[in-house]
Coordinates of C-alpha atoms in Angstrom, one line a residue:
M1 CA -67.0 -75.3 -151.8
R2 CA -65.8 -75.1 -148.0
P3 CA -66.7 -71.8 -146.4
A4 CA -63.9 -69.7 -145.5
L5 CA -62.5 -69.6 -142.3
S6 CA -63.9 -66.7 -139.9
L7 CA -61.4 -64.1 -139.2
S8 CA -61.2 -64.9 -135.3
L9 CA -60.5 -68.7 -136.1
A10 CA -57.7 -67.8 -138.9
V11 CA -55.8 -65.8 -136.3
W12 CA -56.2 -68.6 -133.6
L13 CA -54.5 -71.1 -135.8
L14 CA -51.9 -68.7 -137.1
A15 CA -50.6 -67.8 -133.4
A16 CA -50.6 -71.5 -132.7
L17 CA -48.1 -72.2 -135.3
P18 CA -44.6 -72.9 -134.1
V19 CA -42.6 -69.8 -135.2
V20 CA -40.3 -70.5 -138.3
H21 CA -37.0 -68.9 -138.9
A22 CA -36.1 -68.0 -142.4
A23 CA -34.5 -71.2 -143.3
G24 CA -37.7 -73.0 -142.6
A25 CA -37.0 -74.6 -139.2
A26 CA -38.9 -74.2 -136.0
A27 CA -37.1 -71.9 -133.5
P28 CA -34.7 -73.7 -131.5
K29 CA -35.7 -74.7 -128.0
P30 CA -34.0 -73.5 -124.9
L31 CA -32.1 -76.2 -122.7
V32 CA -32.7 -76.1 -118.8
Y33 CA -30.5 -77.3 -116.4
C34 CA -31.4 -77.7 -112.6
T35 CA -28.5 -77.3 -110.7
D36 CA -28.4 -77.7 -107.2
A37 CA -26.2 -74.6 -106.1
S38 CA -25.3 -71.3 -107.3
P39 CA -21.8 -70.7 -108.5
E40 CA -19.3 -68.9 -106.5
G41 CA -18.1 -67.0 -109.1
F42 CA -17.1 -66.9 -113.1
D43 CA -13.2 -67.0 -113.2
P44 CA -12.4 -70.6 -113.5
G45 CA -9.1 -70.3 -111.7
L46 CA -10.7 -69.4 -108.5
W47 CA -13.0 -72.4 -107.9
D48 CA -12.9 -75.9 -107.5
S49 CA -16.6 -77.1 -106.8
A50 CA -18.5 -79.0 -109.1
S51 CA -21.5 -76.6 -109.1
T52 CA -19.2 -73.7 -110.2
N53 CA -17.2 -75.8 -112.6
N54 CA -20.5 -76.8 -114.5
V55 CA -21.3 -73.3 -115.2
N56 CA -17.7 -72.1 -116.2
N57 CA -17.3 -75.2 -118.3
Q58 CA -19.8 -73.8 -120.8
M59 CA -18.1 -70.7 -121.6
F60 CA -14.2 -71.4 -121.1
Q61 CA -11.9 -74.0 -122.6
G62 CA -8.4 -75.2 -122.0
L63 CA -5.8 -76.1 -124.3
V64 CA -6.8 -79.8 -124.5
R65 CA -9.9 -81.5 -122.8
F66 CA -11.1 -84.8 -122.2
E67 CA -13.4 -86.7 -124.6
R68 CA -17.0 -86.7 -124.1
G69 CA -17.7 -89.5 -121.6
G70 CA -14.0 -90.4 -121.0
T71 CA -10.7 -89.4 -120.0
A72 CA -8.6 -89.7 -123.1
L73 CA -7.1 -86.1 -123.9
Q74 CA -8.5 -84.4 -127.0
P75 CA -7.1 -81.0 -128.7
A76 CA -9.2 -78.0 -127.7
L77 CA -7.6 -74.7 -127.9
A78 CA -4.1 -75.9 -128.9
T79 CA -4.3 -78.5 -132.1
S80 CA -1.2 -80.5 -130.7
W81 CA 1.7 -80.6 -128.3
T82 CA 4.9 -82.2 -127.7
I83 CA 6.4 -83.4 -124.6
S84 CA 10.4 -83.9 -124.0
P85 CA 11.6 -87.6 -123.4
D86 CA 12.2 -86.7 -119.8
A87 CA 8.8 -85.3 -119.5
R88 CA 10.0 -81.7 -118.4
V89 CA 9.5 -79.5 -121.7
F90 CA 5.8 -79.2 -123.3
T91 CA 5.3 -77.2 -126.0
F92 CA 1.7 -76.0 -127.6
T93 CA 0.4 -75.5 -130.6
L94 CA -2.4 -73.0 -130.4
R95 CA -5.7 -73.0 -132.7
E96 CA -6.1 -70.3 -135.2
Q97 CA -8.9 -67.9 -135.6
V98 CA -10.3 -68.3 -132.2
R99 CA -12.5 -65.4 -131.0
F100 CA -13.4 -64.6 -127.3
H101 CA -16.6 -63.9 -126.8
T102 CA -18.0 -60.6 -127.7
R103 CA -20.2 -58.9 -124.7
P104 CA -21.7 -55.2 -124.1
W105 CA -18.7 -55.0 -121.7
F106 CA -15.9 -56.3 -124.2
T107 CA -15.3 -56.5 -127.9
P108 CA -12.0 -58.6 -128.7
T109 CA -9.8 -57.2 -131.5
R110 CA -8.0 -60.0 -132.4
P111 CA -8.1 -63.7 -132.2
M112 CA -6.7 -65.9 -129.1
N113 CA -2.9 -66.2 -129.1
A114 CA -0.1 -66.7 -127.0
D115 CA -0.2 -63.7 -124.7
D116 CA -3.6 -65.0 -123.5
V117 CA -2.2 -68.5 -122.4
L118 CA 0.8 -66.1 -120.7
F119 CA -2.0 -64.1 -119.0
T120 CA -4.0 -67.2 -117.5
F121 CA -1.1 -69.0 -116.4
G122 CA 0.9 -65.7 -115.5
R123 CA -1.9 -64.9 -112.9
F124 CA -1.3 -68.6 -111.4
L125 CA 2.5 -68.5 -111.1
D126 CA 3.6 -65.2 -110.1
R127 CA 1.6 -63.4 -106.9
E128 CA 3.4 -60.0 -108.3
H129 CA 1.3 -60.0 -111.4
P130 CA -0.3 -56.9 -112.0
F131 CA -3.6 -58.2 -112.1
N132 CA -3.0 -60.1 -109.1
K133 CA -2.3 -57.0 -107.6
A134 CA -5.4 -54.9 -108.6
F135 CA -7.5 -58.2 -107.7
P136 CA -5.8 -60.3 -105.0
A137 CA -7.3 -64.1 -105.5
N138 CA -6.6 -67.5 -103.7
F139 CA -6.2 -69.9 -107.0
I140 CA -7.3 -72.9 -104.9
Y141 CA -6.6 -75.8 -107.1
P142 CA -3.4 -74.3 -109.0
Q143 CA -2.4 -73.7 -105.7
N144 CA -3.0 -77.1 -104.6
L145 CA -1.2 -78.6 -107.3
G146 CA 1.7 -76.7 -106.5
L147 CA 1.5 -75.3 -109.9
A148 CA 4.0 -72.0 -109.1
K149 CA 6.9 -74.7 -107.9
A150 CA 6.3 -77.1 -110.4
I151 CA 6.5 -74.5 -113.6
T152 CA 10.1 -72.7 -113.9
K153 CA 9.7 -71.4 -117.4
M154 CA 6.4 -70.4 -119.6
E155 CA 7.4 -68.9 -122.8
K156 CA 6.1 -67.5 -126.1
L157 CA 7.4 -68.7 -129.0
D158 CA 5.3 -67.0 -131.3
D159 CA 1.7 -66.0 -131.6
R160 CA 0.5 -69.9 -131.6
T161 CA 3.3 -71.5 -129.8
V162 CA 3.7 -71.7 -125.9
R163 CA 6.3 -73.7 -124.0
F164 CA 6.3 -74.8 -120.4
T165 CA 9.6 -76.4 -118.6
L166 CA 9.1 -78.1 -115.5
A167 CA 11.4 -78.1 -112.3
Q168 CA 10.7 -81.9 -112.5
P169 CA 9.0 -84.5 -114.7
N170 CA 5.8 -84.7 -114.2
V171 CA 4.2 -87.5 -116.9
T172 CA 0.4 -86.2 -115.8
F173 CA 1.2 -82.7 -116.7
V174 CA -1.1 -82.3 -120.2
T175 CA -3.9 -83.6 -118.0
W176 CA -3.9 -80.3 -115.9
F177 CA -4.7 -78.2 -118.9
A178 CA -8.2 -79.9 -119.5
M179 CA -9.2 -79.2 -116.1
A180 CA -11.7 -76.6 -115.5
F181 CA -9.1 -73.9 -113.4
A182 CA -7.0 -74.1 -116.8
G183 CA -9.8 -72.4 -118.9
I184 CA -8.1 -69.6 -121.0
Q185 CA -8.8 -65.5 -120.4
S186 CA -8.5 -62.9 -122.8
A187 CA -5.4 -60.6 -122.0
E188 CA -7.1 -58.0 -123.9
Y189 CA -10.0 -58.2 -121.5
G190 CA -7.4 -58.4 -118.6
A191 CA -5.8 -55.0 -119.7
Q192 CA -9.2 -53.3 -120.4
L193 CA -10.4 -54.1 -116.6
L194 CA -6.7 -52.7 -115.2
R195 CA -7.4 -49.6 -117.2
E196 CA -10.6 -49.1 -116.0
G197 CA -9.6 -50.2 -112.5
K198 CA -12.3 -53.0 -112.4
A199 CA -10.4 -56.1 -112.2
S200 CA -12.6 -58.2 -109.8
Q201 CA -15.2 -57.7 -112.8
I202 CA -13.3 -60.8 -114.4
N203 CA -14.9 -62.8 -111.5
R204 CA -18.7 -61.4 -112.3
L205 CA -18.8 -60.7 -116.2
P206 CA -17.0 -63.5 -117.9
I207 CA -14.9 -63.7 -121.5
G208 CA -14.1 -66.7 -122.7
T209 CA -14.0 -68.9 -125.8
G210 CA -16.7 -71.7 -125.4
P211 CA -19.5 -72.6 -127.2
Y212 CA -21.7 -70.6 -124.8
R213 CA -21.5 -67.0 -123.6
F214 CA -22.8 -65.2 -120.5
R215 CA -25.8 -63.2 -120.1
S216 CA -26.9 -62.9 -116.5
Y217 CA -26.6 -64.0 -112.9
A218 CA -29.4 -63.7 -110.5
K219 CA -27.9 -65.0 -107.3
D220 CA -29.5 -68.6 -105.9
D221 CA -32.0 -68.6 -108.7
V222 CA -30.5 -68.6 -112.4
V223 CA -27.4 -68.3 -114.7
R224 CA -28.5 -67.5 -118.2
M225 CA -26.2 -68.1 -121.3
E226 CA -26.6 -68.1 -125.2
A227 CA -24.9 -69.7 -127.7
N228 CA -21.5 -68.0 -129.0
P229 CA -22.1 -66.9 -132.7
D230 CA -18.4 -66.7 -133.2
Y231 CA -17.7 -70.1 -131.9
W232 CA -14.3 -72.1 -133.4
G233 CA -16.4 -75.2 -133.3
E234 CA -19.7 -76.4 -134.5
P235 CA -22.7 -73.6 -134.5
Q236 CA -24.9 -74.8 -131.5
K237 CA -28.3 -75.8 -132.0
T238 CA -29.2 -74.6 -128.5
Q239 CA -29.5 -70.8 -128.4
K240 CA -30.6 -70.2 -124.9
L241 CA -28.9 -72.3 -122.0
I242 CA -30.3 -71.9 -118.8
F243 CA -29.1 -72.9 -115.1
T244 CA -32.0 -72.9 -112.7
I245 CA -30.9 -73.0 -109.0
S246 CA -32.9 -75.4 -106.8
R247 CA -30.9 -76.2 -103.5
E248 CA -33.8 -79.1 -102.7
A249 CA -33.1 -82.3 -104.7
A250 CA -36.8 -83.3 -104.5
V251 CA -37.6 -80.0 -106.1
R252 CA -35.2 -80.9 -109.0
V253 CA -36.9 -83.7 -109.4
Q254 CA -40.5 -82.2 -109.4
K255 CA -39.1 -79.6 -112.2
L256 CA -37.8 -82.3 -114.3
L257 CA -41.1 -84.2 -114.0
A258 CA -43.0 -81.0 -114.7
G259 CA -40.8 -80.0 -118.0
E260 CA -39.4 -77.1 -116.3
C261 CA -35.9 -78.8 -117.2
Q262 CA -34.6 -81.2 -119.2
I263 CA -31.6 -82.1 -117.1
T264 CA -30.9 -81.9 -113.2
S265 CA -27.7 -82.5 -111.3
P266 CA -27.1 -86.0 -110.1
L267 CA -29.8 -88.0 -108.1
R268 CA -30.0 -89.1 -104.3
D269 CA -30.3 -92.7 -104.7
I270 CA -34.1 -92.0 -103.0
D271 CA -35.0 -90.2 -106.0
V272 CA -34.0 -92.9 -108.6
A273 CA -37.3 -94.7 -107.8
A274 CA -39.4 -91.8 -108.7
I275 CA -37.8 -91.4 -112.1
D276 CA -37.8 -95.0 -112.9
R277 CA -41.9 -94.8 -112.9
H278 CA -41.8 -92.3 -115.8
P279 CA -39.8 -94.4 -118.4
Q280 CA -41.9 -92.8 -121.3
R281 CA -40.9 -89.1 -120.7
I282 CA -37.4 -89.5 -119.0
R283 CA -34.4 -90.9 -119.6
L284 CA -31.9 -92.1 -116.7
E285 CA -28.2 -91.9 -117.5
K286 CA -25.9 -93.7 -115.2
I287 CA -22.2 -93.9 -114.5
Q288 CA -19.6 -95.5 -112.1
A289 CA -17.9 -92.3 -111.4
L290 CA -14.4 -91.3 -110.2
N291 CA -15.5 -89.9 -107.0
I292 CA -15.3 -90.0 -103.4
S293 CA -16.8 -88.4 -100.3
Y294 CA -14.8 -87.9 -96.9
L295 CA -14.4 -86.5 -93.2
S296 CA -11.7 -84.2 -93.5
F297 CA -9.9 -83.7 -90.3
N298 CA -8.2 -80.4 -89.2
L299 CA -4.8 -81.1 -88.5
R300 CA -4.0 -77.9 -86.8
K301 CA -5.9 -77.6 -84.0
P302 CA -6.4 -80.0 -81.1
P303 CA -8.2 -82.8 -80.7
T304 CA -8.0 -84.0 -84.5
D305 CA -4.2 -83.1 -84.5
N306 CA -3.5 -86.3 -82.7
R307 CA -3.3 -89.3 -84.9
L308 CA -4.6 -91.6 -82.1
V309 CA -7.8 -89.6 -81.8
R310 CA -8.3 -89.3 -85.7
E311 CA -8.0 -93.2 -85.8
A312 CA -10.4 -93.3 -83.2
L313 CA -13.0 -91.5 -84.7
D314 CA -12.4 -93.4 -88.0
I315 CA -12.9 -96.8 -86.6
A316 CA -15.9 -95.7 -84.5
V317 CA -18.0 -95.2 -87.6
D318 CA -20.3 -97.7 -88.4
R319 CA -20.3 -97.4 -92.3
D320 CA -22.4 -100.5 -92.8
A321 CA -25.3 -98.8 -91.0
I322 CA -24.8 -95.6 -92.9
F323 CA -25.0 -97.0 -96.4
R324 CA -28.1 -99.0 -95.4
A325 CA -29.7 -95.4 -94.8
L326 CA -28.2 -93.3 -97.4
F327 CA -27.3 -95.8 -100.1
P328 CA -30.8 -98.0 -100.1
R329 CA -30.3 -99.2 -103.8
G330 CA -26.9 -100.4 -103.0
D331 CA -24.8 -98.7 -106.1
A332 CA -22.3 -96.9 -104.0
M333 CA -19.2 -98.7 -102.6
Q334 CA -17.6 -97.8 -99.1
A335 CA -14.2 -96.3 -99.7
V336 CA -10.9 -97.3 -98.0
N337 CA -8.3 -95.5 -99.8
P338 CA -8.5 -91.7 -101.2
F339 CA -9.4 -92.8 -104.7
P340 CA -11.7 -95.2 -106.4
P341 CA -10.6 -99.0 -107.3
A342 CA -11.2 -98.4 -111.0
I343 CA -7.7 -96.2 -110.9
P344 CA -4.4 -97.9 -111.3
G345 CA -2.6 -98.1 -108.3
Y346 CA -5.6 -98.6 -105.7
N347 CA -4.2 -100.7 -102.6
R348 CA -6.5 -103.7 -102.3
A349 CA -4.4 -105.0 -99.3
L350 CA -6.0 -101.9 -97.2
R351 CA -9.1 -102.2 -95.2
N352 CA -11.5 -100.3 -93.2
E353 CA -12.1 -101.4 -89.5
Y354 CA -15.5 -101.0 -87.3
N355 CA -14.3 -101.2 -83.8
P356 CA -15.9 -99.3 -81.0
E357 CA -13.8 -100.9 -78.0
R358 CA -10.2 -100.3 -79.7
A359 CA -11.4 -96.5 -80.4
K360 CA -12.2 -96.3 -76.8
A361 CA -9.0 -97.5 -75.8
L362 CA -7.2 -95.1 -78.2
L363 CA -8.8 -92.1 -77.1
R364 CA -7.4 -92.9 -73.4
Q365 CA -4.1 -93.6 -75.2
A366 CA -4.6 -90.2 -76.6
G367 CA -5.3 -88.6 -73.2
F368 CA -9.3 -88.7 -73.4
P369 CA -10.4 -91.2 -70.9
N370 CA -13.8 -89.4 -70.3
G371 CA -14.1 -88.8 -74.3
L372 CA -14.3 -85.3 -75.8
D373 CA -16.3 -82.7 -77.0
I374 CA -15.9 -81.9 -81.1
D375 CA -17.9 -80.1 -84.2
L376 CA -19.0 -82.3 -86.8
W377 CA -19.8 -80.3 -89.9
A378 CA -22.5 -81.4 -92.2
L379 CA -22.4 -81.1 -96.0
P380 CA -25.2 -78.6 -97.1
V381 CA -25.7 -79.4 -100.7
T382 CA -26.6 -83.2 -102.1
R383 CA -23.8 -85.2 -103.6
P384 CA -24.0 -88.6 -105.3
T385 CA -21.4 -89.8 -102.7
N386 CA -23.2 -87.9 -99.7
P387 CA -26.9 -87.6 -100.7
N388 CA -27.9 -86.3 -97.1
G389 CA -25.0 -84.6 -95.3
Q390 CA -27.6 -83.8 -92.2
L391 CA -28.4 -87.7 -91.6
M392 CA -24.9 -88.7 -92.3
A393 CA -23.8 -86.4 -89.8
Q394 CA -26.3 -87.5 -87.3
L395 CA -25.6 -91.1 -87.7
I396 CA -21.9 -90.3 -87.2
Q397 CA -22.9 -88.6 -84.1
Q398 CA -24.5 -91.7 -82.5
D399 CA -21.6 -93.6 -83.5
W400 CA -19.4 -91.5 -81.7
A401 CA -21.6 -90.8 -78.4
R402 CA -21.0 -94.8 -78.1
I403 CA -17.2 -94.1 -77.7
G404 CA -17.7 -91.0 -75.3
V405 CA -17.2 -88.4 -78.2
R406 CA -19.8 -85.6 -78.2
A407 CA -20.3 -84.3 -81.5
Q408 CA -22.2 -80.6 -82.3
I409 CA -23.5 -80.6 -85.9
R410 CA -23.0 -77.2 -87.7
T411 CA -23.8 -76.4 -91.1
Y412 CA -23.6 -73.2 -92.9
E413 CA -24.6 -72.2 -97.0
W414 CA -22.7 -73.5 -99.5
G415 CA -20.3 -70.6 -100.2
E416 CA -20.0 -69.9 -96.5
Y417 CA -19.4 -73.5 -95.9
L418 CA -16.7 -73.7 -98.3
K419 CA -15.2 -70.2 -96.9
R420 CA -14.8 -71.3 -93.4
A421 CA -13.5 -74.6 -94.0
N422 CA -10.9 -73.1 -96.0
A423 CA -10.0 -71.0 -93.1
G424 CA -9.7 -74.0 -90.6
E425 CA -12.7 -73.2 -88.4
H426 CA -14.0 -76.8 -88.5
S427 CA -12.8 -79.5 -86.5
V428 CA -14.4 -82.5 -89.1
Y429 CA -16.3 -81.2 -91.8
M430 CA -17.7 -83.1 -95.1
S431 CA -15.9 -83.1 -98.7
G432 CA -15.7 -85.0 -101.6
W433 CA -13.9 -85.1 -104.7
S434 CA -14.2 -86.1 -108.4
G435 CA -11.7 -87.1 -110.5
E436 CA -11.3 -86.4 -114.3
S437 CA -8.0 -87.8 -115.7
G438 CA -8.7 -91.3 -114.5
D439 CA -5.2 -91.1 -112.5
A440 CA -4.3 -91.3 -109.3
D441 CA -2.2 -88.0 -109.0
D442 CA -5.5 -86.2 -110.0
F443 CA -6.8 -87.2 -106.4
L444 CA -3.7 -87.0 -104.4
T445 CA -2.0 -84.1 -105.6
P446 CA -4.6 -81.5 -105.4
N447 CA -6.1 -82.6 -102.0
L448 CA -3.1 -84.4 -99.9
S449 CA -0.2 -83.1 -101.2
C450 CA 1.6 -80.4 -99.0
A451 CA 0.8 -77.7 -101.6
T452 CA -2.7 -77.6 -100.1
N453 CA -1.6 -77.1 -96.6
K454 CA -0.8 -73.4 -96.5
S455 CA -2.1 -73.1 -93.1
G456 CA -1.5 -76.3 -91.3
V457 CA -5.1 -77.4 -91.5
K458 CA -4.6 -80.2 -94.4
F459 CA -2.7 -83.1 -94.6
C460 CA 1.2 -82.8 -95.2
N461 CA 3.7 -86.1 -94.6
A462 CA 7.0 -85.8 -95.8
E463 CA 6.9 -89.8 -96.6
F464 CA 3.7 -89.5 -98.6
E465 CA 4.9 -86.6 -100.7
R466 CA 8.2 -88.3 -101.5
L467 CA 6.0 -91.2 -103.2
I468 CA 3.5 -89.1 -105.2
D469 CA 6.5 -87.1 -106.4
A470 CA 8.1 -90.0 -107.7
A471 CA 5.2 -91.3 -109.0
R472 CA 4.3 -88.3 -110.8
A473 CA 7.7 -88.4 -112.6
T474 CA 8.1 -91.9 -113.5
P475 CA 6.6 -92.9 -117.0
D476 CA 7.1 -96.5 -116.0
P477 CA 3.0 -97.8 -115.1
R478 CA 4.4 -100.5 -112.8
R479 CA 6.7 -98.5 -110.8
R480 CA 4.3 -95.9 -110.5
I481 CA 1.2 -98.4 -109.1
A482 CA 3.7 -99.5 -106.4
L483 CA 4.7 -95.9 -105.4
Y484 CA 1.0 -95.4 -105.1
E485 CA 0.1 -98.6 -103.1
Q486 CA 3.3 -97.4 -100.8
A487 CA 1.3 -94.1 -100.3
Q488 CA -2.0 -95.4 -99.3
V489 CA -0.5 -97.2 -96.4
I490 CA 0.9 -93.7 -95.1
F491 CA -2.3 -92.3 -96.0
K492 CA -4.3 -95.0 -93.8
R493 CA -1.6 -94.6 -90.9
E494 CA -2.0 -91.0 -90.5
R495 CA -5.7 -90.8 -91.0
P496 CA -6.1 -87.2 -92.7
W497 CA -9.8 -88.3 -93.7
I498 CA -12.7 -90.7 -92.8
T499 CA -13.5 -92.4 -96.2
M500 CA -16.9 -92.9 -96.7
A501 CA -17.7 -93.7 -100.5
H502 CA -17.7 -94.3 -104.3
S503 CA -21.0 -94.0 -105.7
T504 CA -22.9 -94.4 -109.0
V505 CA -24.2 -91.2 -110.4
Y506 CA -27.6 -91.0 -112.0
I507 CA -28.5 -87.7 -114.1
P508 CA -32.0 -88.1 -115.3
T509 CA -32.7 -86.1 -118.5
S510 CA -35.8 -85.3 -120.8
K511 CA -36.3 -88.1 -123.7
D512 CA -36.3 -85.0 -126.0
L513 CA -32.4 -84.2 -125.0
R514 CA -30.0 -85.3 -127.8
G515 CA -26.1 -85.4 -127.7
F516 CA -25.5 -85.5 -124.1
R517 CA -22.6 -88.0 -122.4
M518 CA -22.1 -88.1 -119.0
Q519 CA -18.4 -87.5 -117.9
P520 CA -17.0 -89.7 -115.3
N521 CA -16.8 -87.0 -112.6
G522 CA -20.4 -86.6 -112.8
G523 CA -19.9 -83.3 -114.5
V524 CA -22.0 -81.7 -117.4
V525 CA -20.8 -80.4 -120.9
F526 CA -23.5 -78.9 -123.1
E527 CA -21.7 -78.4 -126.3
N528 CA -24.0 -79.9 -129.2
V529 CA -26.4 -80.9 -126.9
Y530 CA -29.8 -79.9 -127.6
R531 CA -33.8 -80.7 -127.7
E532 CA -35.6 -82.1 -130.7

């Protein structure tokens, strides 16, 4: 007979065994995502940055959603919808027995119903909404879409049916309900916050319907979420979802390689090679994303309110040199138009131009024979379409110096950067956009329509507006394409942006991650994603 184990060895072996649940399965592993920036808040309607949307998309859901890895629409909190023949009346049938999150600060007493939809969209449509009076807010994306002007009537037909009536036909309207801003909020929670005088808490302690619910947030450090036990969909194998915040791209890569996270925000070109050296441990996901980076001009103040100045600054930029420095793998594409060529309606006849001599002539024509002084804001976070904002700014600064333009580079912390840019403090600032629907309107209306131009800082052109409004209203694909092609001619003539790049997006994951699929906008969705 073999001798019995010593007591100390037996204790050590027991401690080394994996924790086993009652059902006999090992405890589920936490999933850690290394993200590049802190969320600005947790009220989806208030924000439109990718980093914030990635957090809120785990906790909130819209009436519809985009298929995983694609742009087709699927039912979400609505099980079905109907569209009138004139594309003006949209009726949604809501899913039954959807529960809002139960948290220490809120316990729902009923399933989601039409009142919650009316509460969510009522805040976007009515400045005098009681909640808006208690918590004044700027709903960036709904405002940029012109939502309040577009929707003339919102009706609760019964607890499970909601109808929207539009002022004008809009063939893209249903896609808006799949976007991050349209996550449905609890009317009960809103009423509780009003009673308690804590309306602003809706942006700090979120209540959604999604597969994960909020636990805690430490600014610039970590967001913790946990599986929602009352979720209407499949139970989540991942019980703890953690977003750890690391601004430096190299730090995120190091954490991934060290096993401190299982997935990171998109890589820079120069980081891909480092990941490629570890094929046994790391899987590299790749997609040609629906995205763009650009430099946006302030159209309210001199000298960038002058179209000739904007054109001069545009054609003075040596994009070829910038791409050699920022995109050495060659996977990015120079942007000509305000959306990528994969989207129907792209105008292939338009071109970029690099002509410093003509740029000097344009400056003279604009009244600046001796050049001018300007500020250039460098993007403070890394993005696939702009992996190094400071380097891009320095290269552009050199290009502009050749035509007599003296650019002072500035930058700020990400939240401050966005706030100051929205206030119009800049002359030129770096920005970008990722589309979700695969439709040209998803790039044009939120960024270049007059609805975005409340302060005069951004683009508003009556001829351009007429064309994109007409395109949004027509179901004829060939007619829509022709209208978008015309709109891009006006965009290129007026130069509200210096278009820079459309990029491939790389997201690295550990080999034990299962169920993850990249979204066309480079975003992340962790529903039904887990570690083996």
